[in-house]
């Protein structure tokens, strides 16, 4: 009885636990306090990111974490004795929420850099001092392509503004190391391939594709609404390249076009969320200080750049650059543009003059362009090591600048450092996966140095990635031929032609394989088809010159060769400058001399030398030596090559052993110095056994020294690469005759005369073959 009463009393005196309710005042209060605190903390993180240029991913990570931890905060608001103590929801749910939040952060941001958006790099300046620079990390650079704006004014006199804004904005944005900027002019070739020859009127879908292909995250374009005395009105659009989503629209009005460009530049960086502190601290000169304050000079510059890219009119580009410089002699960018043209047209002497003028006013150039300019000037001034160091500084500060990497790759190639050149090109491919053409260039680098297996691998990698591009199959055909696989070579060219039935290069390449295999009628048909189907003067020139050199010359048809090569030069005159045409003729001077046009050969050499001012051109020097020695003039071979080697050392250039020794051997052969020629040719084929012409020459000089076994061995090696070449068969016939093997001599003479059946009577090798055939009683 007492026990029962005591239990009841105890129960009656206890305070009952409060029923757990998730929707009470405390929950709302806790949520409100948390959200207010979270927002304050989020704002603080944003301030830190902008103030100290930290990773923008920190903002996203912070926001996600605050949202993910909200359940834990709400659960904690209902913990404690007042709510019945700690339940399984508290003891299990809270740890699970925290672990889940951390896992989510790890999955979404595990590969992201959450530290500083900048890094410190060390480089050596021009004075040799070691300096440190703070530059943006590659992951945080803003990549944008500037497309031409549309001219909606209805007045064609303002068409230049379409690309003028693009050029000016590129210069302005390029001051900011956070920006990686490409203009539509830099994408001219890709734009033309898409069918837009002028570069104007590109639909949004194509702009997106071009931007993505160039690995640009954003695209920028707009519309010119008004222009003239009343001022300019421009609407701009910035959108994402991946999905076309508009990031920002703006409208700019004012009487000063360059001031509008300055406003556009600042707004673009803000729209792309470049850190505000960085924008405040970065040098940002008005575009009028970078380019020119003269609007007519800017117009001429923009027209020159357009003519040089989409217009493909070097003469007009040169004229417009000159107009810009007449109006503003301090226009450094115009000097750079004209200098590049002059280098391409007449050698680097005149171009160097413009580049040095640009250096005089380099305070009007961005840092990146100054490094590029210094690298080029040092190279053309015969300071290759300094040029390389300047280029390395350039790419250290601007690691995503593929032009810098292109320049470095070219320098390494010049120096013969192929592995370093390949590494630079692979870096370009890493930065821009759309640059699959780099694989073709890598293959060519290996092929030039007789690393044929590696070349084949590079070409096949390209074909795997771009199976529908005929160029990959053409290049593969070249290396397969060097490997002695003529069937594989023919198949590669047939695939190329199947992909592009109008491809002139594929046609002429396939024709050459038919020549190698002795199918002369098929070869002639393809060469003539290539000439007839040429779509441009450049294509016609290529087809005509190859028909002359690889068909008529081989078959001993001297008159046809001369007609064909002259026709090719006439075609070239329609698109090349006078110095380029003269140089091209000079490179054919030896062929001209061999086919009876000695005076024309000498004239071509003289014209080319006159157009090169005072600079030594190694190719031209060798062409002259080959031609003169063939014509019977004495050439001091060792003195010549001492001069060439000195020039190459000055330029920091390197040449393959085989190329060097083949040239030396040819000069000795022309002067009947057989032993010296033999030694040079042997050094060549020892480093590159795939040289059919050198094997043929080696066979000839050995035969002249009555080394019949050595001659037969060399000719047989040559035959593996060109089974139907009449010169090889004549050499083997003469070797067999000297050995007393009449049957073998007749067999090879038959092959030679098959190729020379229509040779001119004045063609000496064919005449020699006929005479030997008659002496052996016919074939």
XYZ file of C-alpha atoms in Angstrom:
779
model
C 0.000 0.000 0.000
C 2.736 2.508 0.975
C 4.907 1.526 -1.936
C 2.011 2.110 -4.325
C 1.276 5.461 -2.845
C 4.919 6.583 -3.004
C 5.144 5.679 -6.715
C 2.007 7.602 -7.486
C 3.201 10.650 -5.596
C 6.517 10.602 -7.442
C 4.802 10.415 -10.776
C 2.426 13.199 -9.864
C 5.279 15.505 -8.879
C 7.406 15.053 -12.105
C 7.587 17.755 -14.859
C 6.445 16.239 -18.148
C 8.863 16.548 -21.169
C 7.894 19.087 -23.798
C 6.469 17.485 -26.918
C 8.972 17.765 -29.769
C 7.648 20.117 -32.417
C 9.734 21.176 -35.427
C 7.649 24.193 -36.220
C 7.969 26.363 -33.148
C 9.351 29.817 -32.505
C 12.834 28.598 -31.583
C 13.265 26.877 -34.958
C 12.413 30.044 -36.823
C 14.652 32.112 -34.595
C 17.586 29.724 -35.065
C 17.108 29.598 -38.824
C 16.919 33.376 -39.007
C 20.049 33.875 -36.928
C 21.920 31.234 -38.943
C 20.934 32.683 -42.301
C 21.864 36.180 -41.201
C 25.231 34.957 -39.909
C 25.782 32.822 -42.978
C 25.062 35.749 -45.282
C 27.485 37.921 -43.329
C 30.148 35.229 -43.515
C 29.462 34.735 -47.242
C 29.901 38.456 -47.854
C 33.144 38.348 -45.879
C 34.452 35.489 -48.061
C 33.539 37.452 -51.192
C 35.428 40.441 -49.806
C 38.462 38.259 -49.062
C 38.400 36.796 -52.588
C 38.304 40.229 -54.188
C 40.682 41.890 -51.731
C 43.413 39.247 -51.932
C 42.644 37.858 -55.433
C 41.789 34.391 -54.148
C 40.191 31.546 -56.040
C 36.593 32.387 -57.043
C 35.767 28.758 -56.296
C 36.013 29.699 -52.612
C 32.803 31.713 -52.924
C 30.925 28.807 -54.480
C 32.363 26.337 -51.965
C 31.413 28.606 -49.049
C 27.841 29.058 -50.295
C 27.389 25.329 -50.842
C 28.781 24.470 -47.402
C 26.491 26.961 -45.641
C 23.456 25.509 -47.418
C 24.469 21.899 -46.755
C 24.992 22.527 -43.017
C 21.551 24.077 -42.539
C 19.966 20.711 -41.482
C 22.569 20.329 -38.712
C 21.785 23.806 -37.400
C 18.057 23.090 -37.397
C 18.512 19.744 -35.654
C 20.738 21.347 -33.015
C 18.035 23.904 -32.298
C 15.899 21.014 -30.969
C 18.550 19.286 -28.913
C 18.726 19.195 -25.123
C 16.629 18.056 -22.165
C 13.842 20.423 -22.990
C 13.235 18.440 -26.184
C 13.671 14.986 -24.733
C 17.484 14.782 -24.895
C 19.667 13.549 -27.733
C 17.798 11.167 -30.000
C 19.095 8.966 -32.798
C 18.306 11.854 -35.155
C 20.817 14.003 -33.306
C 23.531 11.448 -32.706
C 23.397 9.957 -36.186
C 21.862 12.667 -38.332
C 24.278 15.459 -37.449
C 27.494 13.476 -38.170
C 25.924 12.138 -41.371
C 25.026 15.652 -42.485
C 28.529 16.942 -41.783
C 30.175 13.979 -43.541
C 27.765 14.319 -46.467
C 28.522 18.028 -46.763
C 32.266 17.373 -46.784
C 31.860 14.595 -49.375
C 29.789 16.879 -51.587
C 32.454 19.571 -51.334
C 35.123 17.012 -52.168
C 33.247 15.756 -55.216
C 32.489 19.205 -56.575
C 35.672 21.030 -55.635
C 38.225 18.273 -55.104
C 39.998 19.094 -58.365
C 39.664 22.848 -57.980
C 42.325 25.225 -56.748
C 40.865 26.884 -53.642
C 43.955 28.926 -52.858
C 45.200 32.104 -54.439
C 44.157 32.912 -58.007
C 47.721 34.091 -58.603
C 51.174 32.600 -58.403
C 54.704 33.910 -58.191
C 57.051 33.151 -61.075
C 60.775 33.762 -61.280
C 62.487 34.940 -64.440
C 65.623 36.697 -65.591
C 65.237 40.158 -67.084
C 67.174 41.640 -70.005
C 69.899 42.868 -67.647
C 70.420 39.382 -66.223
C 68.707 40.125 -62.923
C 66.453 37.527 -61.304
C 63.034 39.002 -60.634
C 59.775 37.667 -59.270
C 56.399 38.420 -60.787
C 52.891 37.654 -59.633
C 50.725 36.368 -62.450
C 47.251 34.806 -62.634
C 47.063 31.038 -62.569
C 45.950 29.521 -65.845
C 42.755 28.084 -64.359
C 41.478 31.548 -63.476
C 42.214 33.384 -66.706
C 39.183 34.573 -68.633
C 39.137 33.319 -72.216
C 37.101 35.293 -74.723
C 36.959 35.611 -78.507
C 36.052 38.995 -80.005
C 33.840 38.655 -83.069
C 33.218 41.463 -85.517
C 30.217 43.649 -84.756
C 27.425 44.085 -87.291
C 27.013 47.379 -89.120
C 23.330 48.277 -88.846
C 23.761 51.935 -89.823
C 23.036 51.311 -93.484
C 26.184 53.249 -94.404
C 29.016 51.139 -95.842
C 31.583 53.834 -95.054
C 31.388 52.638 -91.464
C 32.100 48.994 -92.306
C 35.626 49.351 -90.958
C 34.196 49.856 -87.453
C 33.074 46.200 -87.509
C 36.645 44.970 -87.221
C 38.073 48.221 -85.857
C 36.308 47.688 -82.526
C 37.626 44.117 -82.395
C 41.253 45.189 -82.969
C 41.060 48.064 -80.478
C 39.331 46.004 -77.804
C 41.887 43.214 -78.246
C 44.731 45.656 -77.577
C 42.948 47.123 -74.558
C 42.023 43.791 -72.951
C 45.471 42.349 -73.641
C 46.895 44.677 -70.978
C 45.240 42.529 -68.312
C 47.081 39.252 -67.624
C 43.798 37.756 -66.413
C 42.486 37.985 -69.984
C 43.207 35.532 -72.807
C 41.806 37.231 -75.891
C 41.441 36.084 -79.493
C 40.045 38.106 -82.378
C 37.998 36.808 -85.262
C 40.901 37.678 -87.554
C 42.998 35.084 -85.709
C 40.304 32.523 -86.577
C 40.142 33.532 -90.243
C 41.110 30.143 -91.654
C 38.511 28.310 -89.559
C 35.883 30.891 -90.501
C 36.602 30.496 -94.208
C 36.378 26.712 -93.913
C 32.866 27.200 -92.543
C 31.917 29.049 -95.752
C 32.083 32.653 -94.520
C 34.830 34.085 -96.739
C 34.333 37.693 -95.613
C 34.118 36.912 -91.911
C 30.904 38.909 -91.523
C 27.375 37.800 -90.755
C 28.303 34.746 -88.692
C 25.294 33.089 -87.043
C 25.362 32.524 -83.304
C 25.726 28.756 -83.746
C 28.913 29.208 -85.782
C 30.301 31.779 -83.362
C 29.769 29.309 -80.530
C 31.466 26.546 -82.500
C 34.451 28.709 -83.421
C 34.818 29.863 -79.824
C 34.673 26.324 -78.457
C 37.090 25.069 -81.117
C 39.500 27.781 -80.029
C 38.947 26.731 -76.377
C 37.389 30.069 -75.504
C 34.826 30.097 -72.720
C 33.114 33.303 -73.839
C 32.281 35.145 -77.034
C 31.792 38.878 -77.472
C 30.028 40.614 -80.339
C 27.600 43.430 -80.953
C 25.918 45.826 -83.342
C 26.868 49.294 -84.539
C 23.592 51.226 -84.435
C 24.823 54.703 -85.305
C 28.045 56.401 -86.420
C 28.984 59.822 -87.693
C 29.245 63.433 -86.528
C 26.511 62.839 -83.958
C 28.581 60.098 -82.349
C 28.616 56.331 -82.098
C 26.075 53.962 -80.644
C 27.133 50.356 -80.052
C 25.240 47.475 -78.464
C 27.332 44.602 -77.156
C 26.623 41.029 -76.111
C 28.773 38.757 -73.988
C 27.690 35.140 -73.884
C 28.953 31.724 -72.874
C 30.393 29.660 -75.679
C 29.224 26.309 -74.332
C 25.506 27.026 -74.296
C 25.003 30.448 -75.861
C 23.595 31.876 -72.626
C 23.893 35.655 -72.530
C 26.054 36.883 -69.667
C 25.565 40.597 -70.232
C 24.095 43.127 -72.678
C 25.254 46.740 -72.741
C 24.801 49.854 -74.809
C 27.454 52.533 -75.297
C 26.984 55.986 -76.774
C 29.367 58.856 -77.289
C 31.334 60.944 -79.780
C 34.684 59.176 -79.139
C 34.844 55.589 -80.417
C 38.065 54.862 -78.539
C 36.540 56.067 -75.268
C 33.663 53.660 -75.874
C 36.174 50.838 -76.351
C 37.750 51.735 -73.003
C 34.334 51.480 -71.358
C 33.687 48.147 -73.080
C 37.018 46.783 -71.862
C 36.315 47.663 -68.246
C 32.779 46.303 -68.368
C 33.821 43.027 -69.979
C 36.238 42.342 -67.154
C 33.615 43.165 -64.567
C 31.060 40.940 -66.308
C 33.610 38.109 -66.340
C 34.169 38.640 -62.596
C 37.833 39.495 -62.797
C 38.719 40.349 -59.151
C 37.962 43.992 -58.424
C 41.233 44.484 -56.548
C 43.137 43.164 -59.553
C 41.314 45.554 -61.905
C 42.172 48.451 -59.611
C 45.852 47.511 -59.414
C 46.432 46.548 -63.059
C 47.806 48.999 -65.597
C 44.953 49.982 -67.888
C 46.027 52.610 -70.388
C 43.385 54.184 -72.633
C 43.337 52.437 -75.993
C 44.219 55.761 -77.625
C 47.567 55.535 -75.810
C 48.115 51.931 -76.915
C 47.138 52.276 -80.558
C 46.553 55.808 -81.767
C 44.398 58.823 -81.007
C 43.933 59.429 -84.751
C 40.685 57.762 -85.859
C 41.768 57.699 -89.517
C 45.029 55.995 -88.552
C 43.011 53.446 -86.590
C 40.781 52.942 -89.609
C 43.776 52.258 -91.869
C 45.244 49.854 -89.295
C 41.963 47.947 -88.985
C 41.647 47.742 -92.780
C 45.238 46.453 -93.011
C 44.625 43.732 -90.441
C 41.453 42.678 -92.221
C 43.186 42.625 -95.630
C 45.958 40.484 -94.180
C 43.577 37.908 -92.687
C 40.237 37.601 -94.440
C 41.200 39.629 -97.509
C 44.425 37.673 -98.100
C 45.666 40.803 -99.862
C 49.226 41.490 -98.710
C 49.655 44.451 -101.039
C 46.610 46.292 -99.680
C 47.589 45.402 -96.120
C 51.055 46.909 -96.670
C 49.536 50.050 -98.173
C 47.080 50.525 -95.298
C 49.733 49.949 -92.630
C 51.797 52.649 -94.356
C 48.811 55.034 -94.344
C 48.393 54.471 -90.613
C 52.079 55.218 -90.024
C 51.967 58.359 -92.162
C 49.169 59.702 -89.986
C 50.770 58.562 -86.726
C 54.532 57.795 -86.890
C 54.414 56.494 -83.296
C 51.841 53.780 -84.098
C 53.873 50.840 -82.785
C 51.293 48.150 -83.596
C 51.249 49.289 -87.240
C 55.051 48.922 -87.404
C 54.712 45.374 -86.067
C 52.044 44.514 -88.630
C 53.972 45.945 -91.570
C 57.177 44.313 -90.369
C 55.544 40.885 -90.392
C 54.382 41.472 -93.951
C 57.828 42.543 -95.086
C 59.458 39.484 -93.555
C 57.081 37.272 -95.528
C 57.555 39.213 -98.754
C 61.229 40.089 -99.002
C 63.192 38.656 -96.109
C 63.859 39.839 -92.599
C 66.114 42.856 -93.339
C 63.247 45.228 -94.155
C 61.003 43.642 -91.565
C 63.677 44.145 -88.925
C 63.698 47.863 -89.684
C 59.979 48.109 -88.875
C 60.353 45.956 -85.783
C 63.071 48.247 -84.455
C 60.833 51.245 -85.062
C 58.156 49.481 -83.041
C 60.677 48.957 -80.239
C 61.383 52.678 -80.297
C 57.745 53.263 -79.362
C 57.273 50.123 -77.296
C 55.668 52.123 -74.497
C 52.577 51.848 -76.717
C 52.694 48.063 -76.704
C 51.364 45.631 -74.131
C 53.896 43.606 -72.195
C 53.080 40.416 -74.062
C 53.661 42.070 -77.436
C 56.903 43.618 -76.174
C 58.232 40.177 -75.265
C 57.152 38.798 -78.638
C 58.755 41.722 -80.451
C 61.993 41.467 -78.498
C 62.208 37.742 -79.257
C 61.785 38.286 -82.991
C 64.249 41.182 -83.151
C 66.884 39.220 -81.256
C 66.459 36.267 -83.610
C 66.690 38.397 -86.758
C 69.646 40.232 -85.225
C 71.452 36.893 -85.016
C 71.181 36.509 -81.264
C 69.330 33.178 -81.096
C 70.163 32.312 -77.478
C 68.891 35.670 -76.263
C 65.812 35.258 -78.458
C 65.036 31.940 -76.805
C 65.439 33.404 -73.323
C 63.107 36.274 -74.169
C 60.549 33.824 -75.533
C 60.808 31.692 -72.386
C 60.153 34.796 -70.275
C 57.194 35.541 -72.528
C 55.606 32.132 -71.925
C 56.473 32.184 -68.222
C 54.400 35.324 -67.774
C 51.749 34.253 -70.277
C 51.672 30.449 -70.066
C 48.528 30.158 -72.208
C 49.899 32.239 -75.056
C 50.168 29.650 -77.804
C 51.915 32.140 -80.101
C 54.798 32.213 -77.639
C 54.940 28.438 -77.583
C 54.837 28.385 -81.398
C 57.812 30.728 -81.468
C 59.716 28.611 -78.953
C 58.966 25.453 -80.929
C 60.280 27.133 -84.089
C 63.462 28.189 -82.301
C 64.074 24.688 -80.992
C 63.519 23.311 -84.483
C 66.016 25.827 -85.866
C 68.517 24.671 -83.266
C 67.903 21.036 -84.072
C 66.503 20.332 -80.594
C 63.601 18.285 -81.864
C 62.469 16.791 -78.556
C 62.148 20.266 -77.040
C 60.267 21.478 -80.125
C 57.899 18.522 -79.851
C 57.356 19.206 -76.137
C 56.401 22.810 -76.890
C 53.925 21.695 -79.523
C 52.426 19.094 -77.212
C 51.965 21.877 -74.666
C 50.029 23.856 -77.279
C 47.854 20.806 -77.870
C 47.309 20.470 -74.122
C 46.247 24.103 -73.851
C 44.074 23.939 -76.938
C 42.892 20.415 -77.799
C 41.358 21.784 -81.004
C 44.895 22.388 -82.317
C 45.093 18.839 -83.617
C 47.255 20.124 -86.500
C 50.082 20.155 -83.982
C 50.234 16.369 -84.365
C 50.935 16.831 -88.064
C 53.708 19.298 -87.278
C 55.142 16.907 -84.687
C 55.129 14.153 -87.289
C 56.942 16.428 -89.724
C 59.567 17.282 -87.115
C 60.279 13.596 -86.620
C 60.216 12.922 -90.356
C 62.740 15.666 -91.053
C 65.144 14.024 -88.638
C 64.556 10.519 -90.036
C 62.745 9.384 -86.880
C 60.243 7.722 -89.138
C 58.534 5.366 -86.678
C 57.745 8.283 -84.361
C 56.550 10.314 -87.341
C 54.211 7.523 -88.393
C 52.833 7.288 -84.853
C 52.121 11.034 -84.754
C 50.341 10.950 -88.108
C 48.271 7.945 -87.126
C 47.303 9.687 -83.872
C 46.091 12.628 -85.910
C 44.083 10.355 -88.203
C 42.458 8.718 -85.167
C 41.350 12.119 -83.915
C 40.468 13.637 -87.293
C 39.708 10.669 -89.563
C 37.959 12.788 -92.188
C 40.869 15.138 -92.880
C 42.758 14.234 -96.046
C 45.904 15.984 -94.827
C 46.561 13.319 -92.208
C 46.507 10.574 -94.833
C 48.741 12.603 -97.153
C 51.334 13.079 -94.453
C 51.148 9.412 -93.505
C 51.767 8.549 -97.143
C 54.979 10.567 -97.106
C 56.443 8.713 -94.161
C 55.308 5.308 -95.419
C 57.153 6.030 -98.642
C 60.276 6.857 -96.658
C 59.830 3.525 -94.868
C 59.757 1.763 -98.233
C 56.082 0.793 -98.007
C 54.889 1.946 -101.440
C 51.637 -0.025 -101.221
C 50.811 1.640 -97.913
C 51.787 4.984 -99.394
C 49.424 4.548 -102.341
C 46.594 3.437 -100.061
C 47.077 6.499 -97.851
C 46.872 8.839 -100.847
C 43.820 7.042 -102.203
C 42.086 7.536 -98.866
C 43.001 11.198 -98.936
C 41.550 11.567 -102.409
C 38.416 9.651 -101.419
C 37.887 12.119 -98.582
C 38.540 15.159 -100.759
C 38.058 14.320 -104.456
C 39.132 17.838 -105.462
C 42.270 17.835 -103.316
C 45.076 18.850 -105.675
C 47.807 17.783 -103.257
C 46.313 14.293 -102.952
C 46.059 13.997 -106.731
C 49.661 14.967 -107.363
C 50.892 12.790 -104.503
C 49.058 9.783 -105.902
C 50.445 10.601 -109.340
C 53.971 10.511 -107.887
C 53.405 7.017 -106.473
C 52.306 5.880 -109.940
C 55.577 7.344 -111.255
C 57.537 5.384 -108.659
C 55.828 2.177 -109.723
C 56.167 2.835 -113.460
C 52.499 3.536 -114.224
C 53.355 6.582 -116.312
C 50.014 6.954 -118.110
C 48.101 6.936 -114.832
C 50.524 9.488 -113.419
C 50.124 11.820 -116.394
C 46.348 11.572 -116.218
C 46.343 12.556 -112.551
C 48.756 15.463 -113.042
C 46.657 16.874 -115.874
C 43.491 16.384 -113.841
C 45.057 18.266 -110.946
C 45.883 21.222 -113.186
C 42.414 21.250 -114.750
C 40.600 21.037 -111.410
C 42.685 23.607 -109.543
C 40.381 26.065 -107.798
C 42.917 28.761 -106.943
C 46.123 30.078 -108.509
C 48.110 28.587 -105.642
C 46.697 25.137 -106.331
C 47.367 25.499 -110.051
C 50.948 26.574 -109.413
C 51.521 23.521 -107.215
C 50.050 21.163 -109.813
C 51.938 22.712 -112.732
C 55.302 22.769 -110.970
C 54.958 19.162 -109.745
C 53.935 17.960 -113.213
C 57.032 19.606 -114.657
C 59.516 18.440 -111.987
C 58.222 14.992 -111.146
C 56.940 13.871 -114.528
C 58.489 15.683 -117.495
C 61.935 16.024 -115.902
C 62.082 12.358 -114.862
C 60.940 11.191 -118.292
C 63.580 13.284 -120.045
C 61.089 15.620 -121.738
C 63.137 18.804 -121.472
C 61.017 20.984 -123.739
C 57.838 19.989 -121.906
C 59.565 20.572 -118.579
C 60.572 24.110 -119.542
C 57.090 24.904 -120.852
C 55.528 23.517 -117.699
C 57.779 25.270 -115.203
C 57.430 28.590 -117.034
C 53.643 28.207 -116.972
C 53.878 27.547 -113.238
C 55.895 30.734 -112.731
C 53.319 32.712 -114.705
C 50.646 31.356 -112.412
C 52.700 32.183 -109.331
C 53.084 35.762 -110.524
C 49.345 36.238 -109.972
C 49.612 35.799 -106.215
C 53.266 36.224 -105.160
C 55.339 39.334 -104.695
C 58.230 39.948 -107.096
C 60.888 38.870 -104.536
C 58.987 35.663 -103.740
C 58.643 34.845 -107.434
C 62.340 35.505 -108.062
C 63.298 33.242 -105.175
C 61.035 30.475 -106.470
C 62.663 30.654 -109.901
C 66.117 30.561 -108.336
C 65.247 27.381 -106.463
C 64.576 25.781 -109.886
C 67.788 27.083 -111.445
C 69.554 23.700 -111.402
C 66.618 22.033 -113.175
C 66.580 24.853 -115.711
C 70.279 24.333 -116.389
C 69.910 20.545 -116.690
C 67.201 20.935 -119.313
C 68.999 23.386 -121.541
C 68.079 26.816 -120.135
C 71.421 27.837 -118.617
C 71.004 31.539 -119.348
C 67.559 31.541 -117.751
C 68.994 29.791 -114.698
C 71.702 32.436 -114.280
C 69.176 35.221 -114.708
C 66.911 33.673 -112.054
C 69.775 33.496 -109.565
C 70.804 37.097 -110.201
C 67.240 38.373 -109.749
C 66.778 36.503 -106.481
C 70.080 37.732 -105.060
C 69.177 41.325 -105.929
C 65.915 41.040 -104.019
C 67.528 39.828 -100.797
C 69.526 42.972 -100.047
C 72.656 42.163 -98.057
C 71.521 39.117 -96.128
C 72.846 35.621 -96.706
C 70.198 33.108 -97.661
C 71.588 29.602 -97.297
C 69.087 27.997 -99.691
C 69.850 30.548 -102.381
C 73.598 30.241 -101.825
C 73.433 26.474 -102.271
C 71.163 26.725 -105.318
C 73.668 29.029 -106.959
C 76.564 26.713 -106.110
C 74.744 23.646 -107.466
C 73.851 25.406 -110.701
C 77.255 26.977 -111.344
C 79.134 23.767 -110.563
C 76.820 21.837 -112.892
C 77.580 24.377 -115.594
C 81.288 23.739 -115.143
C 82.328 26.614 -112.910
C 84.677 25.817 -110.052
C 83.275 26.032 -106.538
C 85.433 25.909 -103.425
C 83.244 23.470 -101.539
C 84.983 23.663 -98.184
C 85.157 27.459 -98.211
C 81.468 27.611 -99.102
C 80.447 25.276 -96.304
C 82.687 27.083 -93.833
C 80.748 30.254 -94.635
C 77.426 28.456 -94.362
C 78.353 26.865 -91.045
C 79.450 30.238 -89.701
C 76.118 31.757 -90.710
C 74.212 28.883 -89.143
C 76.140 29.175 -85.903
C 75.378 32.895 -85.833
C 71.693 32.135 -86.283
C 71.835 29.310 -83.780
C 70.600 27.018 -86.546
C 71.168 23.337 -86.982
C 70.737 21.093 -89.999
C 70.405 17.362 -90.341
C 73.598 15.519 -91.098
C 72.115 13.973 -94.219
C 70.902 17.278 -95.644
C 74.273 18.901 -95.056
C 76.319 16.038 -96.448
C 74.034 15.493 -99.439
C 74.599 19.107 -100.460
C 78.346 18.811 -99.996
C 78.434 15.536 -101.944
C 76.446 16.973 -104.853
C 78.924 19.803 -105.282
C 81.856 17.396 -105.219
C 80.076 15.159 -107.718
C 79.486 18.060 -110.124
C 83.237 18.747 -110.031
C 84.178 15.062 -110.509
C 85.742 14.818 -107.046
C 84.450 11.286 -106.688
C 86.107 10.191 -103.435
C 85.028 13.314 -101.569
C 81.512 12.971 -102.957
C 81.351 9.313 -101.944
C 82.419 10.064 -98.381
C 79.783 12.801 -98.045
C 76.997 10.627 -99.466
C 77.947 7.744 -97.177
C 77.693 10.016 -94.141
C 74.249 11.092 -95.322
C 72.728 7.641 -95.782
C 74.312 6.452 -92.556
C 72.139 8.965 -90.700
C 69.071 8.581 -92.941
C 68.876 5.430 -95.084
C 65.606 6.536 -96.722
C 67.240 9.024 -99.112
C 66.616 7.555 -102.563
C 68.302 10.373 -104.501
C 71.442 10.154 -102.365
C 71.650 6.377 -102.799
C 71.432 6.963 -106.559
C 74.196 9.572 -106.441
C 76.303 7.274 -104.271
C 75.905 4.505 -106.814
C 77.040 6.872 -109.580
C 80.206 8.082 -107.832
C 81.107 4.519 -106.876
C 80.636 3.439 -110.484
C 82.900 6.263 -111.611
C 85.560 4.818 -109.289
C 84.938 1.311 -110.684
C 83.602 0.029 -107.363
C 81.060 -2.237 -109.038
C 79.884 -4.051 -105.916
C 79.453 -0.789 -104.035
C 77.626 0.777 -106.969
C 75.247 -2.169 -107.291
C 74.522 -2.082 -103.562
C 73.746 1.647 -103.615
C 71.553 1.460 -106.712
C 69.663 -1.498 -105.254
C 68.962 0.496 -102.078
C 67.645 3.359 -104.218
C 65.437 1.000 -106.206
C 63.542 0.002 -103.056
C 62.225 3.582 -102.782
C 61.663 4.318 -106.491
C 61.402 1.004 -108.418
C 60.784 2.628 -111.824
C 63.268 5.522 -111.784
C 65.161 5.443 -115.102
C 68.366 6.929 -113.649
C 68.622 4.020 -111.190
C 68.013 1.424 -113.896
C 70.589 3.052 -116.180
C 73.119 2.943 -113.340
C 72.380 -0.723 -112.684
C 72.605 -1.476 -116.408
C 76.019 0.170 -116.659
C 77.172 -1.673 -113.535
C 75.955 -5.024 -114.885
C 77.601 -4.321 -118.266
C 80.909 -3.590 -116.555
C 80.583 -6.910 -114.747
C 79.868 -8.684 -118.004
C 76.267 -9.526 -117.062
C 74.634 -8.673 -120.394
C 71.225 -10.111 -119.495
C 70.926 -7.971 -116.361
C 72.133 -4.942 -118.291
C 69.470 -5.440 -120.961
C 66.758 -5.946 -118.317
C 67.564 -2.680 -116.586
C 67.973 -0.814 -119.864
C 64.505 -1.943 -120.862
C 63.082 -0.399 -117.677
C 65.011 2.822 -118.229
C 63.965 3.156 -121.865
C 60.365 2.454 -120.931
C 60.432 5.629 -118.874
C 62.384 7.533 -121.551
C 60.394 6.308 -124.536
C 59.268 9.890 -125.236
C 62.427 11.627 -124.006
C 63.880 14.441 -126.086
C 66.776 13.439 -128.333
C 68.890 16.070 -126.587
C 68.374 14.528 -123.145
C 71.788 12.993 -122.438
C 70.905 10.143 -120.007
C 68.282 8.823 -122.435
C 70.725 9.094 -125.325
C 73.312 7.182 -123.282
C 70.785 4.431 -122.525
C 69.888 4.087 -126.210
C 73.561 3.890 -127.202
C 74.282 1.189 -124.639
C 71.212 -0.737 -125.755
C 72.395 -0.683 -129.338
C 75.866 -1.828 -128.250
C 74.257 -4.799 -126.502
C 72.199 -5.702 -129.538
C 68.966 -4.061 -128.382
C 66.596 -4.847 -125.545
